[in-house]
mmCIF file with all atom_site columns, C-alpha atoms and ligand atoms in Angstrom:
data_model
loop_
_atom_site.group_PDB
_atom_site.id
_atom_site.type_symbol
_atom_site.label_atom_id
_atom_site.label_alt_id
_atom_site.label_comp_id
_atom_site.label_asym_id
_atom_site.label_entity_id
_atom_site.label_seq_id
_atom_site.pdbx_PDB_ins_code
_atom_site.Cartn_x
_atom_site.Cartn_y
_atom_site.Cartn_z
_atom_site.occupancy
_atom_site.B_iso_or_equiv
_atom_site.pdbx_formal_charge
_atom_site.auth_seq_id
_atom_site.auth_comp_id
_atom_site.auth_asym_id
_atom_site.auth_atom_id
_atom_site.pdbx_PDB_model_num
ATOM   1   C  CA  . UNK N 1 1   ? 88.867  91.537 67.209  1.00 0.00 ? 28  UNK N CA  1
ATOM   2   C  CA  . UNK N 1 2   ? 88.880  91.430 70.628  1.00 0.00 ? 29  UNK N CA  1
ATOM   3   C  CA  . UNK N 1 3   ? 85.600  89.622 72.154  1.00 0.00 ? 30  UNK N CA  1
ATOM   4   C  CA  . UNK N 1 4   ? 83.384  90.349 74.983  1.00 0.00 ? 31  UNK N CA  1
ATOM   5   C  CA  . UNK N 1 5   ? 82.523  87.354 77.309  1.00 0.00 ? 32  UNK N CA  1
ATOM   6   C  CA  . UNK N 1 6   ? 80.363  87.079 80.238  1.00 0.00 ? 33  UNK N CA  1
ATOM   7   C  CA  . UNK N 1 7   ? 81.393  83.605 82.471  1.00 0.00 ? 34  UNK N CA  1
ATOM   8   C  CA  . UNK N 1 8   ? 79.506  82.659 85.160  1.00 0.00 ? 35  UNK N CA  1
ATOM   9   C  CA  . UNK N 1 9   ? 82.185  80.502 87.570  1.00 0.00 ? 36  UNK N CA  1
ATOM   10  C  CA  . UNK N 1 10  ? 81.700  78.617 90.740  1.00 0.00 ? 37  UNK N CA  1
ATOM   11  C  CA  . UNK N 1 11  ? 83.695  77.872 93.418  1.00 0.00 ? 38  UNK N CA  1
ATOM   12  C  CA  . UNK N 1 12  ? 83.032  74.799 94.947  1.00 0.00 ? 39  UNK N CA  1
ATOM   13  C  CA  . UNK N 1 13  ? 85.115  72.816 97.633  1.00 0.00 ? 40  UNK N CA  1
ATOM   14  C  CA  . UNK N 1 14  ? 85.142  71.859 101.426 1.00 0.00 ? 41  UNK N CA  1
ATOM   15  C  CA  . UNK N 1 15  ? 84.990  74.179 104.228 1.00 0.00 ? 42  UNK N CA  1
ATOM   16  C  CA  . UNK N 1 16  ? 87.981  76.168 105.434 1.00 0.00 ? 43  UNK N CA  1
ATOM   17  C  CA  . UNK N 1 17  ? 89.788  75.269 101.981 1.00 0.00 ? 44  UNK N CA  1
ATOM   18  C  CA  . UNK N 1 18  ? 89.833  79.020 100.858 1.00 0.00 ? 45  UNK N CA  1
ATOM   19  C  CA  . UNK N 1 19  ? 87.281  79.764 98.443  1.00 0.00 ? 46  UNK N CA  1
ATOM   20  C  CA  . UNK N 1 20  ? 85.998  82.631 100.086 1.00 0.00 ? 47  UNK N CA  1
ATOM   21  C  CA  . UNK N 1 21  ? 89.669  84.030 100.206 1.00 0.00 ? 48  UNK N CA  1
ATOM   22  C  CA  . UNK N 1 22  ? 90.848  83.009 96.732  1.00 0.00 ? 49  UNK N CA  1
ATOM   23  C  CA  . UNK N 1 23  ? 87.335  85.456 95.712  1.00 0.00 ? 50  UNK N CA  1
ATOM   24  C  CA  . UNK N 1 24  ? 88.651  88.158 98.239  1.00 0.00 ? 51  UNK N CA  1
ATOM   25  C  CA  . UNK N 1 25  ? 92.067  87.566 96.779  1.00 0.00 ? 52  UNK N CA  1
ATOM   26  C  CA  . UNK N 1 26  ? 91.394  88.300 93.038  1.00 0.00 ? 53  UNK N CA  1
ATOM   27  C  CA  . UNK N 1 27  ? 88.691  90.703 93.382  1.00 0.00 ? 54  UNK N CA  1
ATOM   28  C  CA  . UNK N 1 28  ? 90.339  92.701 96.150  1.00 0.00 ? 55  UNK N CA  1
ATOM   29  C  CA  . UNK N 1 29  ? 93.482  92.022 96.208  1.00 0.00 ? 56  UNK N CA  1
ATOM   30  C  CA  . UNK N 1 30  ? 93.179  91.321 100.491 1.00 0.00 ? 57  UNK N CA  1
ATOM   31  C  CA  . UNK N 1 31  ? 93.449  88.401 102.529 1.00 0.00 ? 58  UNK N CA  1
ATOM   32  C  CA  . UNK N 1 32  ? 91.986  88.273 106.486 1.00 0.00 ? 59  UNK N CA  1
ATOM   33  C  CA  . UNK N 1 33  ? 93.413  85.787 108.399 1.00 0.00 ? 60  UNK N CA  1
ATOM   34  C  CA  . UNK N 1 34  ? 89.662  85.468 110.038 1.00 0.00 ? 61  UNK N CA  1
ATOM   35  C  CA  . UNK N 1 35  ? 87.868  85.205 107.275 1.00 0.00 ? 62  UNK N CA  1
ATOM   36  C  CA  . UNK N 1 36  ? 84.055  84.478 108.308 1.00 0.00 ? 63  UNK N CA  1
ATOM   37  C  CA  . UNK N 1 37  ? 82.286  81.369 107.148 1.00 0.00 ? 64  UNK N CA  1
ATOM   38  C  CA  . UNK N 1 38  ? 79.828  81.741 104.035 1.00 0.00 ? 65  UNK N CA  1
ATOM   39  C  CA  . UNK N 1 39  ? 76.206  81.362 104.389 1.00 0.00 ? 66  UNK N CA  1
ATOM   40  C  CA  . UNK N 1 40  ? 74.772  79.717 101.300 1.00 0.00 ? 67  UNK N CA  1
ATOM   41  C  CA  . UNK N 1 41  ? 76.620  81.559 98.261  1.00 0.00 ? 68  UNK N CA  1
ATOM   42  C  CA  . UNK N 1 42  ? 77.741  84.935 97.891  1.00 0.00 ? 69  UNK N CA  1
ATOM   43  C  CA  . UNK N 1 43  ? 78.114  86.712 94.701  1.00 0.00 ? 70  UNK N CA  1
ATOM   44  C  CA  . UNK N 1 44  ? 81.013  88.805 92.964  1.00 0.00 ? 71  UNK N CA  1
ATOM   45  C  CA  . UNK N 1 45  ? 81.734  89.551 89.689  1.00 0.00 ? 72  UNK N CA  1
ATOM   46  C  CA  . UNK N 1 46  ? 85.428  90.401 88.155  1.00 0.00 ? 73  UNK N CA  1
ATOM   47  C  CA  . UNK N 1 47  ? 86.590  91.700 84.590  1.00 0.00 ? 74  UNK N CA  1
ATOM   48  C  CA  . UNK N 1 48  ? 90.314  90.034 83.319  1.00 0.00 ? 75  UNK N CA  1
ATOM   49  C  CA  . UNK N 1 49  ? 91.737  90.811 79.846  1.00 0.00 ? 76  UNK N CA  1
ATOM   50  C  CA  . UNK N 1 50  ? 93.452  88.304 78.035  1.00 0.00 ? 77  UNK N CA  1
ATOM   51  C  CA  . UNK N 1 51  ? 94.755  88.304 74.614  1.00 0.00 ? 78  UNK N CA  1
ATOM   52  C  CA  . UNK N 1 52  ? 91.962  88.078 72.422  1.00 0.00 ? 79  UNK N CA  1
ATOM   53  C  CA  . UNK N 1 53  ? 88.970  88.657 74.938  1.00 0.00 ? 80  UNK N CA  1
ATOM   54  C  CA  . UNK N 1 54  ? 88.007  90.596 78.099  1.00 0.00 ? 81  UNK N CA  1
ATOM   55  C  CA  . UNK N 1 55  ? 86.077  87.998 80.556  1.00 0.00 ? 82  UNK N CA  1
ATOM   56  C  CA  . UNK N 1 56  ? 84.058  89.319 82.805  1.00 0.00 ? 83  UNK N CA  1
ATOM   57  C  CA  . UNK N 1 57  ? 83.349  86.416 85.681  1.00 0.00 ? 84  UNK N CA  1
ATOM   58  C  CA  . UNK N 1 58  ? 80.355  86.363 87.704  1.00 0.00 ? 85  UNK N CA  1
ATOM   59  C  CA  . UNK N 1 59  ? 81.275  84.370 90.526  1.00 0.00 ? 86  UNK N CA  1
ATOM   60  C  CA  . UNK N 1 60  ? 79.532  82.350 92.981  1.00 0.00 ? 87  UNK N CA  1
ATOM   61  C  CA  . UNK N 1 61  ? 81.241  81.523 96.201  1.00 0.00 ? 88  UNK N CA  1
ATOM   62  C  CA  . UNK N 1 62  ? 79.477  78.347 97.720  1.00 0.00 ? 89  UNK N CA  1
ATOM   63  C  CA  . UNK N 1 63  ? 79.689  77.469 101.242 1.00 0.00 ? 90  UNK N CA  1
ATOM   64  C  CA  . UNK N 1 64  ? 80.789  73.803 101.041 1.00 0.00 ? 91  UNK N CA  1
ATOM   65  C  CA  . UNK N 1 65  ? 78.890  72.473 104.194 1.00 0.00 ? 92  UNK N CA  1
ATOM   66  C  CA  . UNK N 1 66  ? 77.234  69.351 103.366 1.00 0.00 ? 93  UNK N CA  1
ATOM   67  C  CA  . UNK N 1 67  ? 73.922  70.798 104.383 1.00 0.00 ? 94  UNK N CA  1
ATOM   68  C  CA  . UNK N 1 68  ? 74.212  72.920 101.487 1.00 0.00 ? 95  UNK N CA  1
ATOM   69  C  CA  . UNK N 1 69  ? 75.189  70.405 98.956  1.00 0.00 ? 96  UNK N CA  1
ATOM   70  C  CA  . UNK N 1 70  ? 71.725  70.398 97.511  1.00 0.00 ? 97  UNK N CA  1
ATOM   71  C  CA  . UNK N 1 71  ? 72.071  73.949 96.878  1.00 0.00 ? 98  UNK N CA  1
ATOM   72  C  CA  . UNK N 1 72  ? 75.247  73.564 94.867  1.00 0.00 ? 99  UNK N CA  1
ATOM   73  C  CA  . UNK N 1 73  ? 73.625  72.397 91.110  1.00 0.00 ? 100 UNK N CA  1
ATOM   74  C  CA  . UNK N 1 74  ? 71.478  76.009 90.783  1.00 0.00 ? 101 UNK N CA  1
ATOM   75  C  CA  . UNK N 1 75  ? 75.631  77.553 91.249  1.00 0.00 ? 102 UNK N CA  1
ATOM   76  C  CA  . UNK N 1 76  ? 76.917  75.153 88.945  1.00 0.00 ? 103 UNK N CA  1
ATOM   77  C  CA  . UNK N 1 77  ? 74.154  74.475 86.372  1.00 0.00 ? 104 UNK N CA  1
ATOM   78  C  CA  . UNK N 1 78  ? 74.656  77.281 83.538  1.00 0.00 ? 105 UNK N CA  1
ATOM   79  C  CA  . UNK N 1 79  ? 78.269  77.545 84.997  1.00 0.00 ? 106 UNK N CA  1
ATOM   80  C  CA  . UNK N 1 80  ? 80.785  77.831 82.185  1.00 0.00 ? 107 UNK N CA  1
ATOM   81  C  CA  . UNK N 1 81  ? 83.802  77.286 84.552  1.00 0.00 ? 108 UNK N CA  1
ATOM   82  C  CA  . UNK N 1 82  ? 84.673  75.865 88.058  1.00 0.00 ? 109 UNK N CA  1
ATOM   83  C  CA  . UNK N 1 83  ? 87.328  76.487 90.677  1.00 0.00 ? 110 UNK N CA  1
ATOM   84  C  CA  . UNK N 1 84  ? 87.339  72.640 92.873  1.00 0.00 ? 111 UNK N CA  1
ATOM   85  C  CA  . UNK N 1 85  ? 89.608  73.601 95.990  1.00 0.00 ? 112 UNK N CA  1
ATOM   86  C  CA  . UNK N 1 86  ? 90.981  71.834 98.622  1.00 0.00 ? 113 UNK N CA  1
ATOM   87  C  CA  . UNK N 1 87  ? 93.617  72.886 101.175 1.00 0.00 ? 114 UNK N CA  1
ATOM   88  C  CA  . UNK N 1 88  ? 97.033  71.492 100.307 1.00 0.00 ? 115 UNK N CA  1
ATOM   89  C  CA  . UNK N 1 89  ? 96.964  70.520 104.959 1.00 0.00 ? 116 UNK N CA  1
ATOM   90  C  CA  . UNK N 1 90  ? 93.941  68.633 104.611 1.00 0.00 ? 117 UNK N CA  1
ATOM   91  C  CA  . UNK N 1 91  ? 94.059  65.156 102.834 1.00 0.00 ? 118 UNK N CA  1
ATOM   92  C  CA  . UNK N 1 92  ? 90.065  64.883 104.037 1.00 0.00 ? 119 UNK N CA  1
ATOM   93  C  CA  . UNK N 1 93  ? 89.237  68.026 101.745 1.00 0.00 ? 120 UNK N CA  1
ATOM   94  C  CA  . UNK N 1 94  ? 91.142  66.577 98.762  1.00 0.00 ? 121 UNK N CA  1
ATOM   95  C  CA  . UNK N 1 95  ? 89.243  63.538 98.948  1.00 0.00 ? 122 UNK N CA  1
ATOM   96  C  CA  . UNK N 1 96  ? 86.453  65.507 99.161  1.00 0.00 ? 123 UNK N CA  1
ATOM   97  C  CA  . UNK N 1 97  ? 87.595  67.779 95.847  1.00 0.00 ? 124 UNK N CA  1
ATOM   98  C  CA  . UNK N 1 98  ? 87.693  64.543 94.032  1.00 0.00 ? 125 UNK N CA  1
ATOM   99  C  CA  . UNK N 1 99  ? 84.082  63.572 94.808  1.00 0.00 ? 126 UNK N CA  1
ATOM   100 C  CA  . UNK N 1 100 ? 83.332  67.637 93.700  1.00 0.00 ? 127 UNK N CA  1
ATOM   101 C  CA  . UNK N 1 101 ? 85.107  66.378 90.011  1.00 0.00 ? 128 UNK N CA  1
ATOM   102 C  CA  . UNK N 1 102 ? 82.701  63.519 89.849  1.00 0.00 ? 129 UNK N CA  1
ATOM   103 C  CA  . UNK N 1 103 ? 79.811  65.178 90.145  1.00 0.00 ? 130 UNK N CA  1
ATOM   104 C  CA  . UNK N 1 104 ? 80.374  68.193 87.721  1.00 0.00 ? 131 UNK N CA  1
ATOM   105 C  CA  . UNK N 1 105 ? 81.723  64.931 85.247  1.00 0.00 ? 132 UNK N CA  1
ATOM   106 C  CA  . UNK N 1 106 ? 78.122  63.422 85.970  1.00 0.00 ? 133 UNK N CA  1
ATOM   107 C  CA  . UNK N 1 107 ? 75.909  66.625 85.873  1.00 0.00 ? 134 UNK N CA  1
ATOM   108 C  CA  . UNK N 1 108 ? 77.537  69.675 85.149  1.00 0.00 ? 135 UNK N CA  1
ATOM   109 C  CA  . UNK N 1 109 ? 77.833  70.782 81.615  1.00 0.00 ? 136 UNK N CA  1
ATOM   110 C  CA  . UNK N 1 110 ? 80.225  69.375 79.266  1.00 0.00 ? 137 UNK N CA  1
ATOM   111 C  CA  . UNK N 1 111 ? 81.977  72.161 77.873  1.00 0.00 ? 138 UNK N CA  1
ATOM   112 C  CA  . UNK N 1 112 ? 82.905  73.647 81.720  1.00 0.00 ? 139 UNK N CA  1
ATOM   113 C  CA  . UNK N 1 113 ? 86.287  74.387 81.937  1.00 0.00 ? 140 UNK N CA  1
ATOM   114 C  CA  . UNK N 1 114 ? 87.133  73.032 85.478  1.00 0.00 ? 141 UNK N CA  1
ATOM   115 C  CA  . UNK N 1 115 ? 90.330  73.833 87.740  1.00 0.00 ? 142 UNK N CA  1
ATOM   116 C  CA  . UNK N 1 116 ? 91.605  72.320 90.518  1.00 0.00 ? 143 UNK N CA  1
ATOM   117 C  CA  . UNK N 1 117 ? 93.011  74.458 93.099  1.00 0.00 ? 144 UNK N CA  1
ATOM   118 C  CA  . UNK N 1 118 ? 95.535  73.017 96.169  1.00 0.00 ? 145 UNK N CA  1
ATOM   119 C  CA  . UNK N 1 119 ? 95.019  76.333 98.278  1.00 0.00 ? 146 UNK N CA  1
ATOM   120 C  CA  . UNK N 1 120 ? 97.151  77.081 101.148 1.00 0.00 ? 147 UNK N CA  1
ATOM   121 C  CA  . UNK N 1 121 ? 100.325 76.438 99.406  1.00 0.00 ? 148 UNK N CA  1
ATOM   122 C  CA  . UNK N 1 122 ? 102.412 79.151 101.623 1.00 0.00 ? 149 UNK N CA  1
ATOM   123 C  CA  . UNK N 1 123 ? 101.998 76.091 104.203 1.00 0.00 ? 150 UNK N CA  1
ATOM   124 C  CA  . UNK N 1 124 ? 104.696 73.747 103.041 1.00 0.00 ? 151 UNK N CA  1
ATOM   125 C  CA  . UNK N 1 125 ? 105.741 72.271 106.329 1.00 0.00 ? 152 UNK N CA  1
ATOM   126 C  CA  . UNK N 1 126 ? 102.245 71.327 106.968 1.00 0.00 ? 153 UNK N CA  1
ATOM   127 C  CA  . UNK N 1 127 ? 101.328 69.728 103.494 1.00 0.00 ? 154 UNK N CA  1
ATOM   128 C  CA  . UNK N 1 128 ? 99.699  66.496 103.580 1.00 0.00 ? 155 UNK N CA  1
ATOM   129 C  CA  . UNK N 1 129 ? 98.752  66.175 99.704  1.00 0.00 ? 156 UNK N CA  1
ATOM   130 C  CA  . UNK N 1 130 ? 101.726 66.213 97.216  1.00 0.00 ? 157 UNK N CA  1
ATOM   131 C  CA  . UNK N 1 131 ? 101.465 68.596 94.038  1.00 0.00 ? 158 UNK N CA  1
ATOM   132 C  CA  . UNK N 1 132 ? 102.440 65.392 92.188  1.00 0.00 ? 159 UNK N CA  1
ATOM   133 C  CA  . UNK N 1 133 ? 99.484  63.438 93.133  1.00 0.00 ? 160 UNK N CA  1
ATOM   134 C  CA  . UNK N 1 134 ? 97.261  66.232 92.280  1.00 0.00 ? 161 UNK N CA  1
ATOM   135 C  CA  . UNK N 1 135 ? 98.689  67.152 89.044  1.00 0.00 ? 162 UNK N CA  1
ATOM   136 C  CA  . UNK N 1 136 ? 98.368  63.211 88.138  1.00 0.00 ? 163 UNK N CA  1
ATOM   137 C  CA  . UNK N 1 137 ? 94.454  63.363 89.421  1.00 0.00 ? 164 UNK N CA  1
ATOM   138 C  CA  . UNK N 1 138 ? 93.838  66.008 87.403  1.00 0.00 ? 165 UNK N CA  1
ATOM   139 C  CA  . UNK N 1 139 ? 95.484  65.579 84.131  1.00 0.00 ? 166 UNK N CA  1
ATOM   140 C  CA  . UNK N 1 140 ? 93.486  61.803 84.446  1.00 0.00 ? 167 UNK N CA  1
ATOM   141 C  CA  . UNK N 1 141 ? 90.216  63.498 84.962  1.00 0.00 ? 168 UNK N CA  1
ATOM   142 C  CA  . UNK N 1 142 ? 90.683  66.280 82.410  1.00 0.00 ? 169 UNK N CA  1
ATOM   143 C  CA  . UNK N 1 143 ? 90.874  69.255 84.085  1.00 0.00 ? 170 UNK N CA  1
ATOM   144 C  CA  . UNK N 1 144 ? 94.066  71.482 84.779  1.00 0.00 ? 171 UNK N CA  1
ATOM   145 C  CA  . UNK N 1 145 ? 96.113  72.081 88.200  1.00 0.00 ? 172 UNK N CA  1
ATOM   146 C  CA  . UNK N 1 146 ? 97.430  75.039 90.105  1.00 0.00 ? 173 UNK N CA  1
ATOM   147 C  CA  . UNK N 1 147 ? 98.463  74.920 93.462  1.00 0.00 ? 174 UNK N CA  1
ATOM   148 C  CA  . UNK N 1 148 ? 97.656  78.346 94.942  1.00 0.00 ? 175 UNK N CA  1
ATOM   149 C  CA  . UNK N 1 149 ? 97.669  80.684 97.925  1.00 0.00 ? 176 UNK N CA  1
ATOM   150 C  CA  . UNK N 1 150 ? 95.074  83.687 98.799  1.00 0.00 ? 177 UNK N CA  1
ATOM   151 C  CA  . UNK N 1 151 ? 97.441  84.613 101.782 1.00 0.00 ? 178 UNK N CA  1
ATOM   152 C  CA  . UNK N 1 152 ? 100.780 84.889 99.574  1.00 0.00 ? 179 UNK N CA  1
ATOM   153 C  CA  . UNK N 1 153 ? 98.974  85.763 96.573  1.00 0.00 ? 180 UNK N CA  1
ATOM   154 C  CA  . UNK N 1 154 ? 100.230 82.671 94.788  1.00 0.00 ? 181 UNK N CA  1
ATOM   155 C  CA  . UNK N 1 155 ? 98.792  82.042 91.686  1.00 0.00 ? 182 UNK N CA  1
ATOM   156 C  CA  . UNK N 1 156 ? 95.414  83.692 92.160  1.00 0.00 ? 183 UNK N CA  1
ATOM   157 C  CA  . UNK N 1 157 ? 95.203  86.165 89.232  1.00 0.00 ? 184 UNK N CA  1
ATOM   158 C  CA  . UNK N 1 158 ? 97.161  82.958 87.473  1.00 0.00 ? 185 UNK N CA  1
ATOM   159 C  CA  . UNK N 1 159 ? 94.158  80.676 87.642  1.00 0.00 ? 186 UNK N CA  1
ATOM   160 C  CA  . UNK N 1 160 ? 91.707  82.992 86.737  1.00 0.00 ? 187 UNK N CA  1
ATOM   161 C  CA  . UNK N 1 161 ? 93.881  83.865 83.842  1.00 0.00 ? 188 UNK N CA  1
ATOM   162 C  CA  . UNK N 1 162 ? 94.326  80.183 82.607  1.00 0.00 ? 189 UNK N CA  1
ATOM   163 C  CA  . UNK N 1 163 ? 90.469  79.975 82.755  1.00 0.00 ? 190 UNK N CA  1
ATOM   164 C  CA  . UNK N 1 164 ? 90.366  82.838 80.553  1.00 0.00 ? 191 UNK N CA  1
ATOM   165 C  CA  . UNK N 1 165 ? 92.080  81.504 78.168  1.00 0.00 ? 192 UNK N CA  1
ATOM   166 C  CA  . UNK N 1 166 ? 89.931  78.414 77.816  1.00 0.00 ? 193 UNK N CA  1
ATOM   167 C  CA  . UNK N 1 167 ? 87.055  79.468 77.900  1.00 0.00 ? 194 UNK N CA  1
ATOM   168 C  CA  . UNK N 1 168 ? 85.750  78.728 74.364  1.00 0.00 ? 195 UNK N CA  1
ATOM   169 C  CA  . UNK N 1 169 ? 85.143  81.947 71.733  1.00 0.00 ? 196 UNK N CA  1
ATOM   170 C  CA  . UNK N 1 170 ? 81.963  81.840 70.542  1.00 0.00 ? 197 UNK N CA  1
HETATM 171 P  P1  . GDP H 2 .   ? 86.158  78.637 102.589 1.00 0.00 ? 13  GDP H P1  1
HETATM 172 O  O1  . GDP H 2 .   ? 85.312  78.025 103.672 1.00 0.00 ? 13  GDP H O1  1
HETATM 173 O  O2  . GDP H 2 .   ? 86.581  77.610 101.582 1.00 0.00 ? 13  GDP H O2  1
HETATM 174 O  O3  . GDP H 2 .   ? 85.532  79.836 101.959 1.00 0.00 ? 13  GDP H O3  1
HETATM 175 O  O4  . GDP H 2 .   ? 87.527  79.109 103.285 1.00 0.00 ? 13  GDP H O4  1
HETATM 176 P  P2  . GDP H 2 .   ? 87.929  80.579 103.785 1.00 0.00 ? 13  GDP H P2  1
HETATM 177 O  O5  . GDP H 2 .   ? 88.291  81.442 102.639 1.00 0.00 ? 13  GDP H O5  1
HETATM 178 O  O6  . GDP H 2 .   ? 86.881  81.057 104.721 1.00 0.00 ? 13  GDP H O6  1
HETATM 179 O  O7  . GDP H 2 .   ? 89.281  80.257 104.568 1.00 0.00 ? 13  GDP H O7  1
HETATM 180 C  C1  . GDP H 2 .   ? 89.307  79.404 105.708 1.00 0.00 ? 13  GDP H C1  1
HETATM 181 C  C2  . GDP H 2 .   ? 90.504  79.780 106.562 1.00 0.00 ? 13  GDP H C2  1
HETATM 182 O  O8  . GDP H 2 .   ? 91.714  79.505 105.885 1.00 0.00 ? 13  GDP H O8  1
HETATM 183 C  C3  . GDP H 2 .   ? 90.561  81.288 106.927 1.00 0.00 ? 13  GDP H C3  1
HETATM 184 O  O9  . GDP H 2 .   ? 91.017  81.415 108.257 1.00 0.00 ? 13  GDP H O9  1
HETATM 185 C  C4  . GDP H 2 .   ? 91.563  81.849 105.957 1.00 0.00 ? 13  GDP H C4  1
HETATM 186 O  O10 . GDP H 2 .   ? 92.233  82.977 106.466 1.00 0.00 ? 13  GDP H O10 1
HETATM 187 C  C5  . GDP H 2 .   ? 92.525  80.665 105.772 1.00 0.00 ? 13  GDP H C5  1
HETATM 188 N  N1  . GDP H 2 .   ? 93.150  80.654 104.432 1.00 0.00 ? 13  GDP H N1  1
HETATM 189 C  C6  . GDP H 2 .   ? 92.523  80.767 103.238 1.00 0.00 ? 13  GDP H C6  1
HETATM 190 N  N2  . GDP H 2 .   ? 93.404  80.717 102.227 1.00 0.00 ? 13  GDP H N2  1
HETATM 191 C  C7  . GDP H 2 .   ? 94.624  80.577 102.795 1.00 0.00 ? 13  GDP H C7  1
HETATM 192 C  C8  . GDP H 2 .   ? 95.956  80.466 102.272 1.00 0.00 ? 13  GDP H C8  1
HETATM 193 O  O11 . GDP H 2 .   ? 96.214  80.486 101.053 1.00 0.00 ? 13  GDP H O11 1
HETATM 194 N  N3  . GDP H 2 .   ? 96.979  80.303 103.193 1.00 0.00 ? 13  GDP H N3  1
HETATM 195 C  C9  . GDP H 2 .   ? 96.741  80.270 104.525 1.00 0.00 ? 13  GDP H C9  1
HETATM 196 N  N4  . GDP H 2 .   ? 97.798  80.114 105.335 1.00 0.00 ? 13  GDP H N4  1
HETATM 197 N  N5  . GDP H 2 .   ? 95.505  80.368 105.055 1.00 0.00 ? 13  GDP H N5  1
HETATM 198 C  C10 . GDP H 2 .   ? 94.462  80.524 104.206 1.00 0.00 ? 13  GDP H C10 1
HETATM 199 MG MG1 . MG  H 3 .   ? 83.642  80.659 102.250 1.00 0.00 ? 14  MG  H MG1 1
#
């Protein structure tokens, strides 16, 4: 029949990369082109249906200043899924994605299903990380790939969705 889950997901991810917009994105359906800063996490929640299950996410938005990166473990901890996103302009905020990986790999739960999201993909003439390199870093470290835009609405409802289906049934 079809199950009821409850998913708590973070977003976690540099500054200015999009997280709060991807949120605004699939909860909303908006994008601001002046979207303000986040002060330590903000909280939204969002139902999807998939096949076999409705998924109701409970999100947490971090802020991704390094002042804040003690915070991030109480967002992550308990998480059963996490967006990593970097901006698809910024080569510094993919290297930081990559050190995001390593540290859910060290001390986030096992069983988290974790995406990686190159945001800002409606930006092609200013790209600076190739899909190719991503998709190779990813499949490497285990987790899946989507290259995304809040402002186009590029696979935003997409990512969600292939979270959804991953999550495990218990
Ligand atoms: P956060 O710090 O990771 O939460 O990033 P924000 O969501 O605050 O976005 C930072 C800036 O990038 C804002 O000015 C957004 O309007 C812009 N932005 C976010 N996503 C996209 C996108 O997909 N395409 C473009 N062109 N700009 C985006
Ligand atoms: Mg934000």
């Amino acid at each position: 029949g079809n199950k009821n889950i409850n998913a708590k997901l973070v977003l976690l991810g540099d500054v200015g990369a999009g997280k709060s917009s991807l949120v605004l994105r699939f909860v909303k359906g908006q994008f601001v082109e002046f979207q303000e800063s986040t002060i330590g996490a903000a909280f939204f929640s969002q139902t999807l249906a998939v096949k076999d299950a409705t998924v109701k996410f409970e999100i947490w938005d971090t802020a991704g200043q390094e002042r804040y990166h003690s915070l991030a473990p109480m967002y992550y901890r308990g998480a059963a899924a996490a967006i990593i996103v970097y901006d698809i302009t910024n080569q510094a905020s993919f290297d930081r994605a990559k050190k995001w990986v390593q540290e859910l790999h060290a001390q986030g739960n096992p069983n988290m299903v974790v995406a990686l999201a190159g945001n800002k993909a409606d930006l092609v003439d200013a790209r600076k990380v190739e899909a190719e390199e991503a998709q190779i870093y990813a499949q490497d470290n285990g987790i899946f790939f989507m290259e995304t835009s809040a402002k186009a609405a590029t696979n935003v409802n997409d990512i969600f969705y292939e979270i959804a289906k991953r999550l495990p049934r218990v």
